[in-house]
Structures are given as C-alpha cells and as structure tokens.
Coordinates of C-alpha atoms in Angstrom, one line a residue:
X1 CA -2.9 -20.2 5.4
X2 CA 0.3 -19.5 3.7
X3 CA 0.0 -20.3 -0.3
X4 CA 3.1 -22.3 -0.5
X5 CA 2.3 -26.1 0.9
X6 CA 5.1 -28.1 2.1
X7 CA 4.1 -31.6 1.4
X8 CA 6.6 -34.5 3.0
X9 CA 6.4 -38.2 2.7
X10 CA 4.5 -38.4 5.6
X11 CA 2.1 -36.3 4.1
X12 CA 1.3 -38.7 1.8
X13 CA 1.5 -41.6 3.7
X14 CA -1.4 -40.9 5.4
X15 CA -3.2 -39.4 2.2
X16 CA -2.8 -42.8 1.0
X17 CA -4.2 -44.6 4.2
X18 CA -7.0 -42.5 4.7
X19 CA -8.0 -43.0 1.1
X20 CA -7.8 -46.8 1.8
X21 CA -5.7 -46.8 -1.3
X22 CA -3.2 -49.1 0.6
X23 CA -4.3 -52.3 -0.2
X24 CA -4.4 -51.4 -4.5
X25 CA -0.6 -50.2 -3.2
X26 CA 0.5 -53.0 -2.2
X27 CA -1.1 -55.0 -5.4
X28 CA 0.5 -53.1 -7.6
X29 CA 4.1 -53.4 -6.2
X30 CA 3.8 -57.5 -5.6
X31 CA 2.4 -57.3 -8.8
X32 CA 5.8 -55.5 -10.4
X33 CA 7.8 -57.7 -8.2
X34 CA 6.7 -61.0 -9.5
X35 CA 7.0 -59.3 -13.0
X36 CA 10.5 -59.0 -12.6
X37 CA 11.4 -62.3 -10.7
X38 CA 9.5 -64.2 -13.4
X39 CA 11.1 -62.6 -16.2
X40 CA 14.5 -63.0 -14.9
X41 CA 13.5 -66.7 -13.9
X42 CA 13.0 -67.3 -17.6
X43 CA 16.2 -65.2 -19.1
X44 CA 13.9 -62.3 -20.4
X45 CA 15.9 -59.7 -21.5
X46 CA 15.3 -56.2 -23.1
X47 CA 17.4 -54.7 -25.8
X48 CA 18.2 -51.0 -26.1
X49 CA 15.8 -51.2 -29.6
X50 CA 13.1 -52.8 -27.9
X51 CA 13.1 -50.1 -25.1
X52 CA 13.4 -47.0 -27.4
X53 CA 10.0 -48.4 -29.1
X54 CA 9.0 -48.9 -25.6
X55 CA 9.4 -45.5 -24.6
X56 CA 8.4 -44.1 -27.7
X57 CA 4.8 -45.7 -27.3
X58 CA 4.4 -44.2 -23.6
X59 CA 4.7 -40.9 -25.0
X60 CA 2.4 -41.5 -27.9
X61 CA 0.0 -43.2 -25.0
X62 CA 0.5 -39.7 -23.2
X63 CA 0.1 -37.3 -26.3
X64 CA 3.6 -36.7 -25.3
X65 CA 4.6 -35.4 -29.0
X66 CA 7.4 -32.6 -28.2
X67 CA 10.4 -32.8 -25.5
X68 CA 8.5 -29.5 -23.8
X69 CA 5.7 -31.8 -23.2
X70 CA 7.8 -35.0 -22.3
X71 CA 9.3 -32.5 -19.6
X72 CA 6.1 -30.9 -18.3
X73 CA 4.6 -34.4 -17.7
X74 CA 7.8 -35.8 -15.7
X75 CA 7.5 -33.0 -13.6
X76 CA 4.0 -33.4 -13.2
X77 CA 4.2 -36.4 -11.5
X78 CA 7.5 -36.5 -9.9
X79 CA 9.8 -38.0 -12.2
X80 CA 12.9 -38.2 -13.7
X81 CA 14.2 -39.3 -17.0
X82 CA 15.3 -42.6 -15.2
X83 CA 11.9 -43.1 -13.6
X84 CA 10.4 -42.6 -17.1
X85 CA 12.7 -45.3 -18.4
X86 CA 12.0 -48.0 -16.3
X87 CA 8.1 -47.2 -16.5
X88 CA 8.9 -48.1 -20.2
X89 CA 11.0 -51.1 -19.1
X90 CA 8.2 -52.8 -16.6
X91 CA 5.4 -52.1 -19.1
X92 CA 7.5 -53.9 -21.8
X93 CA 8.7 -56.5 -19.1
X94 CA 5.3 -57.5 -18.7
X95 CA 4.1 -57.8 -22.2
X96 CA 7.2 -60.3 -23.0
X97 CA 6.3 -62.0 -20.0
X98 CA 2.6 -62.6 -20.4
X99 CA 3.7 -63.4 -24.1
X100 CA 6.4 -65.9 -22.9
X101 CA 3.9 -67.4 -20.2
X102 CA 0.8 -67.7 -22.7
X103 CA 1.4 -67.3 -26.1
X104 CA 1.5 -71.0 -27.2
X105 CA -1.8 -71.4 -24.9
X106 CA -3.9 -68.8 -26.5
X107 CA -5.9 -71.0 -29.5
X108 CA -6.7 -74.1 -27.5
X109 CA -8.1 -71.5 -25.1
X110 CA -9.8 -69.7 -28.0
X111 CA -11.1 -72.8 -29.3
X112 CA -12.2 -74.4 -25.8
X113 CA -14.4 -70.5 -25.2
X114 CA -15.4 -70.3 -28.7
X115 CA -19.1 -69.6 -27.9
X116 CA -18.0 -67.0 -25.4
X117 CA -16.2 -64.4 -29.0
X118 CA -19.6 -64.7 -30.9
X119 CA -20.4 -60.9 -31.2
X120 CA -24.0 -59.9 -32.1
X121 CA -24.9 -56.4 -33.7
X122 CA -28.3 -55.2 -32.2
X123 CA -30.6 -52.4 -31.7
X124 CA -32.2 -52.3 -28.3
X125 CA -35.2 -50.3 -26.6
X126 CA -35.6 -50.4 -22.8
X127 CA -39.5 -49.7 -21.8
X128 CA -40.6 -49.6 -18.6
X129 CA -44.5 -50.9 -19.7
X130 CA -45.1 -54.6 -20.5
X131 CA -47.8 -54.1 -22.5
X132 CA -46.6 -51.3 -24.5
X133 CA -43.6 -53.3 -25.0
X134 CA -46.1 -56.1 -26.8
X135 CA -48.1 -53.6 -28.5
X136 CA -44.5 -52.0 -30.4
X137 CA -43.6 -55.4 -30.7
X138 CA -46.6 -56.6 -33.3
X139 CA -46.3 -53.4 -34.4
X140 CA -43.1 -53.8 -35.7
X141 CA -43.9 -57.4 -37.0
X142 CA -46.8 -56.0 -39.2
X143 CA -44.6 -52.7 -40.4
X144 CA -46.8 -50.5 -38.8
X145 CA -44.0 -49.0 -37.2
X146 CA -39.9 -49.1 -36.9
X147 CA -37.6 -49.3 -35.0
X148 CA -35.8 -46.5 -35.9
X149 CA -39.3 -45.0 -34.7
X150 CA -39.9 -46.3 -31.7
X151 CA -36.4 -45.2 -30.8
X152 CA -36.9 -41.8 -31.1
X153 CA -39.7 -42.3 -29.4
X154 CA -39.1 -44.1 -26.3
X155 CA -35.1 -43.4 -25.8
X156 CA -34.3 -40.5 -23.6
X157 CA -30.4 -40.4 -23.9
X158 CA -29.8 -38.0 -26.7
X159 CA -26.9 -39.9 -28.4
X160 CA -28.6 -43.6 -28.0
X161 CA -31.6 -42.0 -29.5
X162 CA -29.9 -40.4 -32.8
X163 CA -28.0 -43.7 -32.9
X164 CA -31.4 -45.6 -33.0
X165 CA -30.7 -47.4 -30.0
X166 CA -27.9 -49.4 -31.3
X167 CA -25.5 -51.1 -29.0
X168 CA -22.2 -51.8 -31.5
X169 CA -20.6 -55.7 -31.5
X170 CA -21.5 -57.0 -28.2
X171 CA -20.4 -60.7 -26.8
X172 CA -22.5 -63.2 -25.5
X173 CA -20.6 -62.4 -21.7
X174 CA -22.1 -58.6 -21.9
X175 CA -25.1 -59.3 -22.2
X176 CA -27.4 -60.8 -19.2
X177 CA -28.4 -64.6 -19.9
X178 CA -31.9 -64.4 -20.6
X179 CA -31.2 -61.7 -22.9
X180 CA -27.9 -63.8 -24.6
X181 CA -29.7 -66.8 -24.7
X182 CA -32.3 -65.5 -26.9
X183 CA -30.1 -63.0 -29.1
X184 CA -27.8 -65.7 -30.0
X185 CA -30.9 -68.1 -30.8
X186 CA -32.2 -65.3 -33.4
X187 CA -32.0 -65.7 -37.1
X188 CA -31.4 -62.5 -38.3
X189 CA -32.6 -59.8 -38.9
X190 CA -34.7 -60.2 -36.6
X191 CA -36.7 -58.5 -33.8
X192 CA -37.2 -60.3 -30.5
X193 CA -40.2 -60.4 -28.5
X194 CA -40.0 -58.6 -25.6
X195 CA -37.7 -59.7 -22.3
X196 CA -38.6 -58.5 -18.8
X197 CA -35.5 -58.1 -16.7
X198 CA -34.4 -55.5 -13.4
X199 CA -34.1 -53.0 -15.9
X200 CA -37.0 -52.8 -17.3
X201 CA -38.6 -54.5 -20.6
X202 CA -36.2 -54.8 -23.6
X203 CA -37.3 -54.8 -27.4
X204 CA -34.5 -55.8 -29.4
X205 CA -33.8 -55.9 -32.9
X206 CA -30.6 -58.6 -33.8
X207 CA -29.0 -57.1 -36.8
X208 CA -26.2 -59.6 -37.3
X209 CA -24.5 -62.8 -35.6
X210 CA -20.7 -62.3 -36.3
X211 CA -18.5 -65.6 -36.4
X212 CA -15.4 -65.2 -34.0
X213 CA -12.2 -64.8 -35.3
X214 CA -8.6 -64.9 -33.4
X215 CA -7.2 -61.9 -34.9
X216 CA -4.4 -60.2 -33.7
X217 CA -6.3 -57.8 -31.4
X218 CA -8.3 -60.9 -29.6
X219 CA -5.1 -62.7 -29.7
X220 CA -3.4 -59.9 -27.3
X221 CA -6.8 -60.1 -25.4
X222 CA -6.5 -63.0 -24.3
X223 CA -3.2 -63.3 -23.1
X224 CA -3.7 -60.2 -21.7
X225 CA -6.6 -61.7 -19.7
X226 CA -5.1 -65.1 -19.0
X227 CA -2.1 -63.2 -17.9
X228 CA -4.2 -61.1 -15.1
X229 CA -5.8 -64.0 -13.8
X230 CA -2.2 -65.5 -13.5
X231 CA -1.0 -63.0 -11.4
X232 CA -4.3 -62.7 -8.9
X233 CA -3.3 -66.3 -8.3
X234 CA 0.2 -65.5 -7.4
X235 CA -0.1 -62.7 -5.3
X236 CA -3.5 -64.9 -3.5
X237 CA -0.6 -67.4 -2.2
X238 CA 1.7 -64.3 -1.3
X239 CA 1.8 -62.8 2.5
X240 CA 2.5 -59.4 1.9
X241 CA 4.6 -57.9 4.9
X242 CA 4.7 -53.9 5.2
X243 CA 7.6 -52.0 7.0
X244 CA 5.6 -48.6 7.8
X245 CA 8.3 -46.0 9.7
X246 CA 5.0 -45.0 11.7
X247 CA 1.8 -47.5 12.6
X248 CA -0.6 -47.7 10.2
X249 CA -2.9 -50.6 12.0
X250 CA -6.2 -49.1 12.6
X251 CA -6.3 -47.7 15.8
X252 CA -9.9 -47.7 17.3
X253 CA -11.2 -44.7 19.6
X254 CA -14.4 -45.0 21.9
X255 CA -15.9 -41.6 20.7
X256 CA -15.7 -42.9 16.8
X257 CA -16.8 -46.8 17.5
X258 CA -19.9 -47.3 19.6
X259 CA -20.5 -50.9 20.0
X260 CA -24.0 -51.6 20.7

C-alpha cells in the first residue's frame, strides 16, 4: 500500500455511516440551525468586541497560546481562519441565546428544585460482606477503629484509598435514593449504618450538609441545562430530511441477515 492516502468526501461519508455517527450528525446540525433561526428571530446580534473575546476563549479552551499553535490546530482539523471564526460566533450565539431564552427563569426554577442543589461532603467504603460491614460499623461507633482505617483497609483504588475514601460535594441526584435519602437525613458528622445496594454494601461517613446557593457558576448551570432540554424538544417536533449524493438507507443482504 502506497504511504500517501487519498481521502475524498466519499471517503468519509461512509466512515461516518458505518460508525453510525449519522444520527449525532444530524443533531448537531438541526441543533446549529435552530440556534441561528432563534437568535435572529429575537434580533440577537454579535459585535466585533464580543467576538474577539469569543475567539480569544476558544483558543484559551484549546491551549491555543501562540499563532504557531493557532495554525497547527486549524490545519489539524481542516480549517480556515473563517471556519475558526464562525465556530467562535455559534458558540457565542448560543450562550446569548440560552441567556435570552432563560435567564429571567433561572431562580423560580432554582427555588422550585431547591432540595435537588443540597450538596453533602462524605467519606464512603464499598464492602462486599454484610456482616463485616456491621462489625466496622460499631466499630467505628465505639472508636475502636476509623475511618480513615478502614479505608486503607478495604479500598483497592490507589487514589480513593490515600484520599480516605472521600467522594468531594456530591448532590442529592448523584447519589442512588436509598443512599440520598439517608445522607441527607444525617446530622453530621455522622457515620451511617450500613446500606446494601447492586454494588455492594456502603459504610459512609456524612462530613457536612452544604446549603445551596445560586452563585454564578449554578446560575450558568442551569440555563445551560434548561437550555439543552429546550432544544431536544425542538429538534423531537423536527423531521429531519437528508439529501445523500449516494444511498445511505440500509441495504440488507441474505448472507449478513438470516431470519430465523
């Protein structure tokens, strides 16, 4: 085989099918296409300032610090200094949008899914022995032991196990319900008697209960969410036609397909 490849359009087209990346495709382009309809629906517009900063944060995203690396990455992936641009320009077209769409609907949300921001800071231990599970547990009521101990102990990831099992600021929807139910009951600090789930049985230790706030960050959280969940719904109403210059429909052969 020669060491230069030739790759056409073609080439690609069917990469793309037989990847079954088609459907994720055409997503992705109704999703940029009610982007720009909406926007220009409700008199968005971009100023040249806006897109400078715009641009300027896709290269930071990118590590894209000097113009050598701005110009090895375009080439990379195909593009030119105008296809660069207007990625800056629909990234930023969406953000005003979503802003423009949800931004005055954001703390009645907040307020209405208040329960659903309470973070909790715990420790956790997954066993796969009831009973051992019980026996730590009392242990740890009568400071026989610690947790600190027992994760050593019983934790075989290497980083979970120097980190003493602990699991960072987790919300009430990461964790499974039985498991929620009773972290966000605790008083703590406190250690919860053990809970038996799929994955095995859980001794947890609930550092701290942390009151939501609607900060800035959790602010753009949500509108990013409420903003996803606004475009599934469009593109679930849209019929997406596709103009293919060769067929793309599955085509069925007998010595593939067996039907029983």
């Amino acid at each position: 085989m020669s060491n230069v490849l030739t790759v056409s359009p073609e080439d690609i087209l069917d990469h793309i099918k037989l990847a079954c990346q088609i459907p994720s495709i055409l997503e992705a382009i109704a999703t940029r296409k009610i982007v720009e309809y909406e926007a220009k629906k409700a008199g968005i517009q971009i100023g040249l300032e806006e897109l400078q900063q715009a641009a300027d944060s896709l290269r930071l995203a990118n590590r894209l610090i000097k113009a050598e690396d701005t110009w090895e990455w375009l080439e990379k992936y195909h593009l030119s200094l105008d296809d660069f641009e207007a990625i800056a320009e629909t990234k930023l077209l969406s953000a005003k949008l979503a802003n423009h769409l949800f931004a005055d609907k954001v703390e009645p949300f907040f307020y209405a899914h208040q329960l659903d921001y309470v973070g909790a800071v715990t420790y956790e231990v997954i066993l796969d022995d009831e009973d051992l599970a019980l026996e730590l547990f009392y242990a740890l009521q009568e400071g026989e032991i610690s947790f600190q101990e027992i994760a050593r102990q019983y934790i075989q990831n290497t980083e979970m196990r120097r980190a003493g099992g602990y699991q960072g600021i987790r919300l009430r929807t990461d964790f499974r319900p039985e498991i929620a139910a009773a972290i966000f009951a605790a008083n703590p600090p406190q250690i919860l008697k053990p809970i038996t789930t799929p994955k095995g049985v859980h001794i947890i230790a609930v550092e701290e209960i942390i009151k939501p706030q609607l900060d800035e960050q959790r602010q753009l959280k949500i509108i990013e969410d409420l903003f996803a969940n606004w475009l599934k719904a469009q593109i679930a109403t849209m019929e997406i036609v596709t103009k293919f210059t060769k067929d793309v429909s599955p085509q069925v052969s007998k010595d593939v397909l067996i039907q029983a």
